PDB file of C-alpha atoms and ligand atoms in Angstrom:
ATOM      1  CA  UNK A   1      -4.423  -3.432 -19.173  1.00  0.00           C
ATOM      2  CA  UNK A   2      -6.115  -1.679 -16.243  1.00  0.00           C
ATOM      3  CA  UNK A   3      -4.241   1.456 -15.221  1.00  0.00           C
ATOM      4  CA  UNK A   4      -5.941   2.905 -12.149  1.00  0.00           C
ATOM      5  CA  UNK A   5      -4.827   0.542  -9.457  1.00  0.00           C
ATOM      6  CA  UNK A   6      -4.471  -0.140  -5.789  1.00  0.00           C
ATOM      7  CA  UNK A   7      -2.136  -2.768  -4.316  1.00  0.00           C
ATOM      8  CA  UNK A   8      -3.298  -4.080  -0.947  1.00  0.00           C
ATOM      9  CA  UNK A   9      -1.759  -6.621   1.426  1.00  0.00           C
ATOM     10  CA  UNK A  10       0.016  -7.145   4.735  1.00  0.00           C
ATOM     11  CA  UNK A  11       3.460  -5.691   5.474  1.00  0.00           C
ATOM     12  CA  UNK A  12       6.095  -7.625   3.535  1.00  0.00           C
ATOM     13  CA  UNK A  13       3.647  -9.101   1.015  1.00  0.00           C
ATOM     14  CA  UNK A  14       5.566  -7.427  -1.820  1.00  0.00           C
ATOM     15  CA  UNK A  15       3.327  -4.434  -2.606  1.00  0.00           C
ATOM     16  CA  UNK A  16       6.247  -2.041  -3.056  1.00  0.00           C
ATOM     17  CA  UNK A  17       8.354  -4.535  -5.010  1.00  0.00           C
ATOM     18  CA  UNK A  18       5.550  -5.388  -7.418  1.00  0.00           C
ATOM     19  CA  UNK A  19       4.345  -1.784  -7.687  1.00  0.00           C
ATOM     20  CA  UNK A  20       7.829  -0.632  -8.735  1.00  0.00           C
ATOM     21  CA  UNK A  21       8.067  -3.280 -11.431  1.00  0.00           C
ATOM     22  CA  UNK A  22       4.555  -2.662 -12.667  1.00  0.00           C
ATOM     23  CA  UNK A  23       4.874   1.132 -12.827  1.00  0.00           C
ATOM     24  CA  UNK A  24       8.196   0.872 -14.664  1.00  0.00           C
ATOM     25  CA  UNK A  25       6.831  -1.525 -17.260  1.00  0.00           C
ATOM     26  CA  UNK A  26       3.504   0.232 -17.845  1.00  0.00           C
ATOM     27  CA  UNK A  27       4.519   3.862 -17.219  1.00  0.00           C
ATOM     28  CA  UNK A  28       2.214   4.458 -14.250  1.00  0.00           C
ATOM     29  CA  UNK A  29       2.693   7.003 -11.455  1.00  0.00           C
ATOM     30  CA  UNK A  30       3.573   5.135  -8.255  1.00  0.00           C
ATOM     31  CA  UNK A  31       2.058   6.693  -5.159  1.00  0.00           C
ATOM     32  CA  UNK A  32       3.386   4.991  -2.014  1.00  0.00           C
ATOM     33  CA  UNK A  33       2.327   6.645   1.234  1.00  0.00           C
ATOM     34  CA  UNK A  34       5.095   4.770   3.092  1.00  0.00           C
ATOM     35  CA  UNK A  35       7.745   6.268   0.755  1.00  0.00           C
ATOM     36  CA  UNK A  36       6.161   9.736   0.891  1.00  0.00           C
ATOM     37  CA  UNK A  37       6.104   9.606   4.683  1.00  0.00           C
ATOM     38  CA  UNK A  38       9.739   8.419   4.813  1.00  0.00           C
ATOM     39  CA  UNK A  39      10.640  11.405   2.560  1.00  0.00           C
ATOM     40  CA  UNK A  40       8.848  13.688   5.020  1.00  0.00           C
ATOM     41  CA  UNK A  41      10.833  12.114   7.885  1.00  0.00           C
ATOM     42  CA  UNK A  42      14.131  12.615   6.000  1.00  0.00           C
ATOM     43  CA  UNK A  43      13.277  16.272   5.378  1.00  0.00           C
ATOM     44  CA  UNK A  44      13.334  16.800   9.155  1.00  0.00           C
ATOM     45  CA  UNK A  45      10.033  18.754   9.083  1.00  0.00           C
ATOM     46  CA  UNK A  46       7.826  18.963  12.165  1.00  0.00           C
ATOM     47  CA  UNK A  47       5.275  16.714  10.472  1.00  0.00           C
ATOM     48  CA  UNK A  48       8.062  14.278   9.596  1.00  0.00           C
ATOM     49  CA  UNK A  49       9.223  14.110  13.198  1.00  0.00           C
ATOM     50  CA  UNK A  50       5.685  13.403  14.366  1.00  0.00           C
ATOM     51  CA  UNK A  51       5.215  10.747  11.682  1.00  0.00           C
ATOM     52  CA  UNK A  52       8.533   9.067  12.510  1.00  0.00           C
ATOM     53  CA  UNK A  53       7.510   8.417  16.102  1.00  0.00           C
ATOM     54  CA  UNK A  54       4.288   6.723  14.974  1.00  0.00           C
ATOM     55  CA  UNK A  55       5.953   4.745  12.155  1.00  0.00           C
ATOM     56  CA  UNK A  56       8.646   3.435  14.486  1.00  0.00           C
ATOM     57  CA  UNK A  57       5.909   1.904  16.625  1.00  0.00           C
ATOM     58  CA  UNK A  58       4.234   0.344  13.602  1.00  0.00           C
ATOM     59  CA  UNK A  59       1.056   2.343  14.089  1.00  0.00           C
ATOM     60  CA  UNK A  60      -0.886   4.337  11.520  1.00  0.00           C
ATOM     61  CA  UNK A  61      -0.029   7.973  10.960  1.00  0.00           C
ATOM     62  CA  UNK A  62      -3.105  10.228  11.295  1.00  0.00           C
ATOM     63  CA  UNK A  63      -5.606  10.162   8.454  1.00  0.00           C
ATOM     64  CA  UNK A  64      -5.375  13.949   8.327  1.00  0.00           C
ATOM     65  CA  UNK A  65      -1.651  13.945   7.510  1.00  0.00           C
ATOM     66  CA  UNK A  66      -1.855  11.061   5.041  1.00  0.00           C
ATOM     67  CA  UNK A  67      -4.839  12.560   3.252  1.00  0.00           C
ATOM     68  CA  UNK A  68      -3.178  15.946   2.941  1.00  0.00           C
ATOM     69  CA  UNK A  69      -0.168  14.277   1.303  1.00  0.00           C
ATOM     70  CA  UNK A  70      -2.273  12.123  -1.038  1.00  0.00           C
ATOM     71  CA  UNK A  71      -4.693  14.867  -2.011  1.00  0.00           C
ATOM     72  CA  UNK A  72      -1.934  17.105  -3.380  1.00  0.00           C
ATOM     73  CA  UNK A  73      -0.460  14.244  -5.405  1.00  0.00           C
ATOM     74  CA  UNK A  74      -3.760  13.007  -6.826  1.00  0.00           C
ATOM     75  CA  UNK A  75      -4.672  16.411  -8.160  1.00  0.00           C
ATOM     76  CA  UNK A  76      -1.639  16.348 -10.467  1.00  0.00           C
ATOM     77  CA  UNK A  77      -1.640  12.681 -11.354  1.00  0.00           C
ATOM     78  CA  UNK A  78      -1.492  11.137 -14.833  1.00  0.00           C
ATOM     79  CA  UNK A  79      -4.179   8.946 -16.349  1.00  0.00           C
ATOM     80  CA  UNK A  80      -2.303   5.829 -15.152  1.00  0.00           C
ATOM     81  CA  UNK A  81      -1.479   5.410 -11.444  1.00  0.00           C
ATOM     82  CA  UNK A  82      -0.911   2.854  -8.734  1.00  0.00           C
ATOM     83  CA  UNK A  83      -1.638   3.430  -5.036  1.00  0.00           C
ATOM     84  CA  UNK A  84       0.548   1.417  -2.634  1.00  0.00           C
ATOM     85  CA  UNK A  85      -0.064   1.443   1.115  1.00  0.00           C
ATOM     86  CA  UNK A  86      -3.102   3.719   0.853  1.00  0.00           C
ATOM     87  CA  UNK A  87      -5.929   3.477   1.870  1.00  0.00           C
ATOM     88  CA  UNK A  88      -5.178   1.776   5.171  1.00  0.00           C
ATOM     89  CA  UNK A  89      -8.579   1.978   6.881  1.00  0.00           C
ATOM     90  CA  UNK A  90     -12.239   2.518   6.041  1.00  0.00           C
ATOM     91  CA  UNK A  91     -12.076   6.271   6.604  1.00  0.00           C
ATOM     92  CA  UNK A  92      -9.152   6.602   4.154  1.00  0.00           C
ATOM     93  CA  UNK A  93     -11.018   4.392   1.653  1.00  0.00           C
ATOM     94  CA  UNK A  94     -14.084   6.652   1.821  1.00  0.00           C
ATOM     95  CA  UNK A  95     -11.921   9.748   1.405  1.00  0.00           C
ATOM     96  CA  UNK A  96     -10.161   8.167  -1.568  1.00  0.00           C
ATOM     97  CA  UNK A  97     -13.494   7.458  -3.204  1.00  0.00           C
ATOM     98  CA  UNK A  98     -14.496  11.109  -2.924  1.00  0.00           C
ATOM     99  CA  UNK A  99     -11.104  12.319  -4.186  1.00  0.00           C
ATOM    100  CA  UNK A 100     -11.294  10.026  -7.209  1.00  0.00           C
ATOM    101  CA  UNK A 101     -14.845  11.130  -7.968  1.00  0.00           C
ATOM    102  CA  UNK A 102     -13.643  14.723  -7.885  1.00  0.00           C
ATOM    103  CA  UNK A 103     -10.961  14.057 -10.509  1.00  0.00           C
ATOM    104  CA  UNK A 104     -13.249  11.689 -12.401  1.00  0.00           C
ATOM    105  CA  UNK A 105     -10.795   8.769 -12.336  1.00  0.00           C
ATOM    106  CA  UNK A 106     -12.455   5.772 -10.657  1.00  0.00           C
ATOM    107  CA  UNK A 107     -10.398   2.881  -9.339  1.00  0.00           C
ATOM    108  CA  UNK A 108     -10.331   0.031 -11.883  1.00  0.00           C
ATOM    109  CA  UNK A 109      -8.824  -2.797  -9.835  1.00  0.00           C
ATOM    110  CA  UNK A 110      -7.539  -3.671  -6.370  1.00  0.00           C
ATOM    111  CA  UNK A 111      -4.800  -6.299  -6.256  1.00  0.00           C
ATOM    112  CA  UNK A 112      -4.651  -8.125  -2.928  1.00  0.00           C
ATOM    113  CA  UNK A 113      -1.232  -9.768  -2.472  1.00  0.00           C
ATOM    114  CA  UNK A 114      -1.651 -12.550   0.079  1.00  0.00           C
ATOM    115  CA  UNK A 115       1.158 -14.160   2.072  1.00  0.00           C
ATOM    116  CA  UNK A 116       1.394 -16.234   5.263  1.00  0.00           C
ATOM    117  CA  UNK A 117       2.761 -14.539   8.398  1.00  0.00           C
ATOM    118  CA  UNK A 118       5.870 -16.791   8.657  1.00  0.00           C
ATOM    119  CA  UNK A 119       7.104 -15.630   5.241  1.00  0.00           C
ATOM    120  CA  UNK A 120       6.225 -11.976   5.905  1.00  0.00           C
ATOM    121  CA  UNK A 121       8.136 -11.920   9.180  1.00  0.00           C
ATOM    122  CA  UNK A 122      11.181 -13.634   7.657  1.00  0.00           C
ATOM    123  CA  UNK A 123      11.271 -11.187   4.700  1.00  0.00           C
ATOM    124  CA  UNK A 124      10.928  -8.109   6.882  1.00  0.00           C
ATOM    125  CA  UNK A 125      13.565  -9.219   9.399  1.00  0.00           C
ATOM    126  CA  UNK A 126      15.940  -9.873   6.502  1.00  0.00           C
ATOM    127  CA  UNK A 127      15.264  -6.426   5.016  1.00  0.00           C
ATOM    128  CA  UNK A 128      15.901  -4.679   8.361  1.00  0.00           C
ATOM    129  CA  UNK A 129      14.263  -1.278   7.758  1.00  0.00           C
ATOM    130  CA  UNK A 130      13.933   0.883  10.889  1.00  0.00           C
ATOM    131  CA  UNK A 131      10.428  -0.515  11.552  1.00  0.00           C
ATOM    132  CA  UNK A 132      11.421  -4.133  10.752  1.00  0.00           C
ATOM    133  CA  UNK A 133      11.963  -5.697  14.160  1.00  0.00           C
ATOM    134  CA  UNK A 134       9.984  -8.454  15.925  1.00  0.00           C
ATOM    135  CA  UNK A 135       7.832  -6.223  18.166  1.00  0.00           C
ATOM    136  CA  UNK A 136       7.042  -3.592  15.531  1.00  0.00           C
ATOM    137  CA  UNK A 137       6.318  -6.210  12.854  1.00  0.00           C
ATOM    138  CA  UNK A 138       3.858  -7.901  15.251  1.00  0.00           C
ATOM    139  CA  UNK A 139       2.156  -4.545  15.770  1.00  0.00           C
ATOM    140  CA  UNK A 140       2.044  -3.799  12.010  1.00  0.00           C
ATOM    141  CA  UNK A 141       0.446  -7.192  11.362  1.00  0.00           C
ATOM    142  CA  UNK A 142      -2.167  -6.643  14.082  1.00  0.00           C
ATOM    143  CA  UNK A 143      -3.014  -3.209  12.713  1.00  0.00           C
ATOM    144  CA  UNK A 144      -3.273  -4.627   9.206  1.00  0.00           C
ATOM    145  CA  UNK A 145      -5.748  -7.235  10.448  1.00  0.00           C
ATOM    146  CA  UNK A 146      -7.792  -4.843  12.499  1.00  0.00           C
ATOM    147  CA  UNK A 147      -7.835  -1.684  10.370  1.00  0.00           C
ATOM    148  CA  UNK A 148      -6.822  -2.534   6.789  1.00  0.00           C
ATOM    149  CA  UNK A 149      -8.192  -6.016   6.126  1.00  0.00           C
ATOM    150  CA  UNK A 150     -11.857  -4.821   6.293  1.00  0.00           C
ATOM    151  CA  UNK A 151     -11.129  -3.122   2.945  1.00  0.00           C
ATOM    152  CA  UNK A 152     -10.943  -6.554   1.311  1.00  0.00           C
ATOM    153  CA  UNK A 153     -14.688  -7.138   1.759  1.00  0.00           C
ATOM    154  CA  UNK A 154     -15.420  -3.592   0.666  1.00  0.00           C
ATOM    155  CA  UNK A 155     -13.606  -3.931  -2.690  1.00  0.00           C
ATOM    156  CA  UNK A 156     -14.872  -7.491  -3.177  1.00  0.00           C
ATOM    157  CA  UNK A 157     -18.399  -6.107  -2.915  1.00  0.00           C
ATOM    158  CA  UNK A 158     -17.544  -3.520  -5.574  1.00  0.00           C
ATOM    159  CA  UNK A 159     -16.412  -6.397  -7.832  1.00  0.00           C
ATOM    160  CA  UNK A 160     -12.901  -4.997  -8.436  1.00  0.00           C
ATOM    161  CA  UNK A 161     -10.788  -7.263  -6.177  1.00  0.00           C
ATOM    162  CA  UNK A 162      -8.090  -9.536  -7.661  1.00  0.00           C
ATOM    163  CA  UNK A 163      -6.455 -11.998  -5.228  1.00  0.00           C
ATOM    164  CA  UNK A 164      -2.837 -12.997  -5.867  1.00  0.00           C
ATOM    165  CA  UNK A 165      -0.669 -15.514  -3.988  1.00  0.00           C
ATOM    166  CA  UNK A 166       2.428 -13.563  -2.892  1.00  0.00           C
ATOM    167  CA  UNK A 167       4.447 -16.500  -1.634  1.00  0.00           C
ATOM    168  CA  UNK A 168       6.270 -17.238  -4.887  1.00  0.00           C
ATOM    169  CA  UNK A 169       9.259 -15.866  -6.788  1.00  0.00           C
ATOM    170  CA  UNK A 170       9.007 -12.156  -7.569  1.00  0.00           C
ATOM    171  CA  UNK A 171       8.689 -12.724 -11.348  1.00  0.00           C
ATOM    172  CA  UNK A 172       5.992 -15.374 -10.825  1.00  0.00           C
ATOM    173  CA  UNK A 173       3.944 -13.014  -8.653  1.00  0.00           C
ATOM    174  CA  UNK A 174       4.438 -10.289 -11.282  1.00  0.00           C
ATOM    175  CA  UNK A 175       3.089 -12.502 -14.092  1.00  0.00           C
ATOM    176  CA  UNK A 176       0.039 -13.410 -12.010  1.00  0.00           C
ATOM    177  CA  UNK A 177      -0.663  -9.722 -11.414  1.00  0.00           C
ATOM    178  CA  UNK A 178      -0.297  -8.927 -15.116  1.00  0.00           C
ATOM    179  CA  UNK A 179      -2.667 -11.749 -16.016  1.00  0.00           C
ATOM    180  CA  UNK A 180      -5.263 -10.597 -13.497  1.00  0.00           C
ATOM    181  CA  UNK A 181      -5.236  -7.045 -14.897  1.00  0.00           C
ATOM    182  CA  UNK A 182      -5.028  -7.877 -18.601  1.00  0.00           C
TER     183      UNK A 182
HETATM  184  P1  LIG B 201       4.719   1.074   4.307  1.00  0.00           P
HETATM  185  O1  LIG B 201       6.002   1.574   3.785  1.00  0.00           O
HETATM  186  O2  LIG B 201       3.514   1.096   3.448  1.00  0.00           O
HETATM  187  O3  LIG B 201       5.016  -0.374   4.877  1.00  0.00           O
HETATM  188  P2  LIG B 201       4.165  -1.742   4.857  1.00  0.00           P
HETATM  189  O4  LIG B 201       2.772  -1.687   4.440  1.00  0.00           O
HETATM  190  O5  LIG B 201       4.390  -2.289   6.216  1.00  0.00           O
HETATM  191  O6  LIG B 201       4.804  -2.421   3.694  1.00  0.00           O
HETATM  192  P3  LIG B 201       6.258  -2.956   3.465  1.00  0.00           P
HETATM  193  O7  LIG B 201       7.046  -1.940   2.714  1.00  0.00           O
HETATM  194  O8  LIG B 201       6.870  -3.474   4.723  1.00  0.00           O
HETATM  195  O9  LIG B 201       5.891  -4.224   2.619  1.00  0.00           O
HETATM  196  P4  LIG B 201       5.493  -4.406   1.091  1.00  0.00           P
HETATM  197  O10 LIG B 201       4.253  -5.194   0.992  1.00  0.00           O
HETATM  198  O11 LIG B 201       5.569  -3.119   0.337  1.00  0.00           O
HETATM  199  O12 LIG B 201       6.685  -5.360   0.665  1.00  0.00           O
HETATM  200  P5  LIG B 201       8.042  -5.005  -0.084  1.00  0.00           P
HETATM  201  O13 LIG B 201       7.817  -5.050  -1.534  1.00  0.00           O
HETATM  202  O14 LIG B 201       8.632  -3.771   0.526  1.00  0.00           O
HETATM  203  O15 LIG B 201       4.324   1.839   5.642  1.00  0.00           O
HETATM  204  C1  LIG B 201       5.261   2.054   6.684  1.00  0.00           C
HETATM  205  C2  LIG B 201       4.578   2.841   7.802  1.00  0.00           C
HETATM  206  O16 LIG B 201       4.169   4.129   7.291  1.00  0.00           O
HETATM  207  C3  LIG B 201       3.300   2.232   8.366  1.00  0.00           C
HETATM  208  O17 LIG B 201       3.564   1.300   9.387  1.00  0.00           O
HETATM  209  C4  LIG B 201       2.581   3.476   8.906  1.00  0.00           C
HETATM  210  O18 LIG B 201       3.154   3.901  10.112  1.00  0.00           O
HETATM  211  C5  LIG B 201       2.916   4.518   7.847  1.00  0.00           C
HETATM  212  N1  LIG B 201       1.922   4.568   6.758  1.00  0.00           N
HETATM  213  C6  LIG B 201       2.122   4.253   5.439  1.00  0.00           C
HETATM  214  N2  LIG B 201       0.983   4.433   4.730  1.00  0.00           N
HETATM  215  C7  LIG B 201       0.062   4.884   5.626  1.00  0.00           C
HETATM  216  C8  LIG B 201      -1.306   5.234   5.504  1.00  0.00           C
HETATM  217  N3  LIG B 201      -1.958   5.162   4.325  1.00  0.00           N
HETATM  218  N4  LIG B 201      -1.959   5.632   6.635  1.00  0.00           N
HETATM  219  C9  LIG B 201      -1.317   5.710   7.830  1.00  0.00           C
HETATM  220  N5  LIG B 201      -0.028   5.375   8.020  1.00  0.00           N
HETATM  221  C10 LIG B 201       0.658   4.976   6.917  1.00  0.00           C
HETATM  222  O19 LIG B 201       8.914  -6.304   0.323  1.00  0.00           O
HETATM  223  C11 LIG B 201       9.354  -6.533   1.630  1.00  0.00           C
HETATM  224  C12 LIG B 201      10.652  -7.374   1.550  1.00  0.00           C
HETATM  225  O20 LIG B 201      10.351  -8.637   0.976  1.00  0.00           O
HETATM  226  C13 LIG B 201      11.731  -6.735   0.647  1.00  0.00           C
HETATM  227  O21 LIG B 201      12.982  -6.967   1.197  1.00  0.00           O
HETATM  228  C14 LIG B 201      11.556  -7.476  -0.699  1.00  0.00           C
HETATM  229  O22 LIG B 201      12.756  -7.541  -1.417  1.00  0.00           O
HETATM  230  C15 LIG B 201      11.102  -8.856  -0.234  1.00  0.00           C
HETATM  231  N6  LIG B 201      10.203  -9.518  -1.194  1.00  0.00           N
HETATM  232  C16 LIG B 201       9.168  -8.948  -1.870  1.00  0.00           C
HETATM  233  N7  LIG B 201       8.550  -9.866  -2.643  1.00  0.00           N
HETATM  234  C17 LIG B 201       9.204 -11.042  -2.452  1.00  0.00           C
HETATM  235  C18 LIG B 201       9.031 -12.362  -2.963  1.00  0.00           C
HETATM  236  N8  LIG B 201       8.051 -12.645  -3.835  1.00  0.00           N
HETATM  237  N9  LIG B 201       9.866 -13.336  -2.524  1.00  0.00           N
HETATM  238  C19 LIG B 201      10.862 -13.042  -1.623  1.00  0.00           C
HETATM  239  N10 LIG B 201      11.090 -11.810  -1.114  1.00  0.00           N
HETATM  240  C20 LIG B 201      10.253 -10.812  -1.507  1.00  0.00           C
END
């Protein structure tokens, strides 16, 4: 089983859900930049306050802040890890590549969880997180298309992309991911 992973996909595709299950079952470190940023917001720090404003609009927090958070975590990471919600643009992807070269732990697979917009919007509205409302979801989807989706071609070119249909029951999606990484 591959153990240096990245889960990619639009908001609501199920990255966090599947990453949690996968990390629990296979003992990987789960590094979710969304969760880390929400922790920063809860701490009430100045950086957290800045990040909250951006997150509530559905935009991307600055690369500088995200990279500083990720860098610290990657330096102390185990041999098995799963990145969720990072990288989010080409600049972050290039920085990740350099960070991973530095710790000599290259990415083994990128799992793209695909799902049609109608399902994504329905799931997110039902969840109702602070950034799950019609206008912000629309913005998050646009930003995904514009800034994050170019990473698909990049990882396809590297030959490490696995494409999974996310519009199925959670356990079905999980089995497909396991099969693709086996
Ligand atoms: P982040 O927390 O990463 O949010 P996201 O990418 O929008 O992802 P979601 O958590 O909404 O979706 P998911 O794919 O993880 O789905 P989930 O499993 O939760 O980022 C939030 C914000 O932080 C960003 O907008 C940005 O501002 C900032 N940020 C984060 N990373 C950043 C970075 N690297 N650079 C800059 N800014 C960054 O599932 C969603 C719902 O669907 C749940 O209720 C779940 O129960 C349900 N569900 C899941 N799978 C299924 C299924 N198969 N069937 C039915 N329901 C399902």
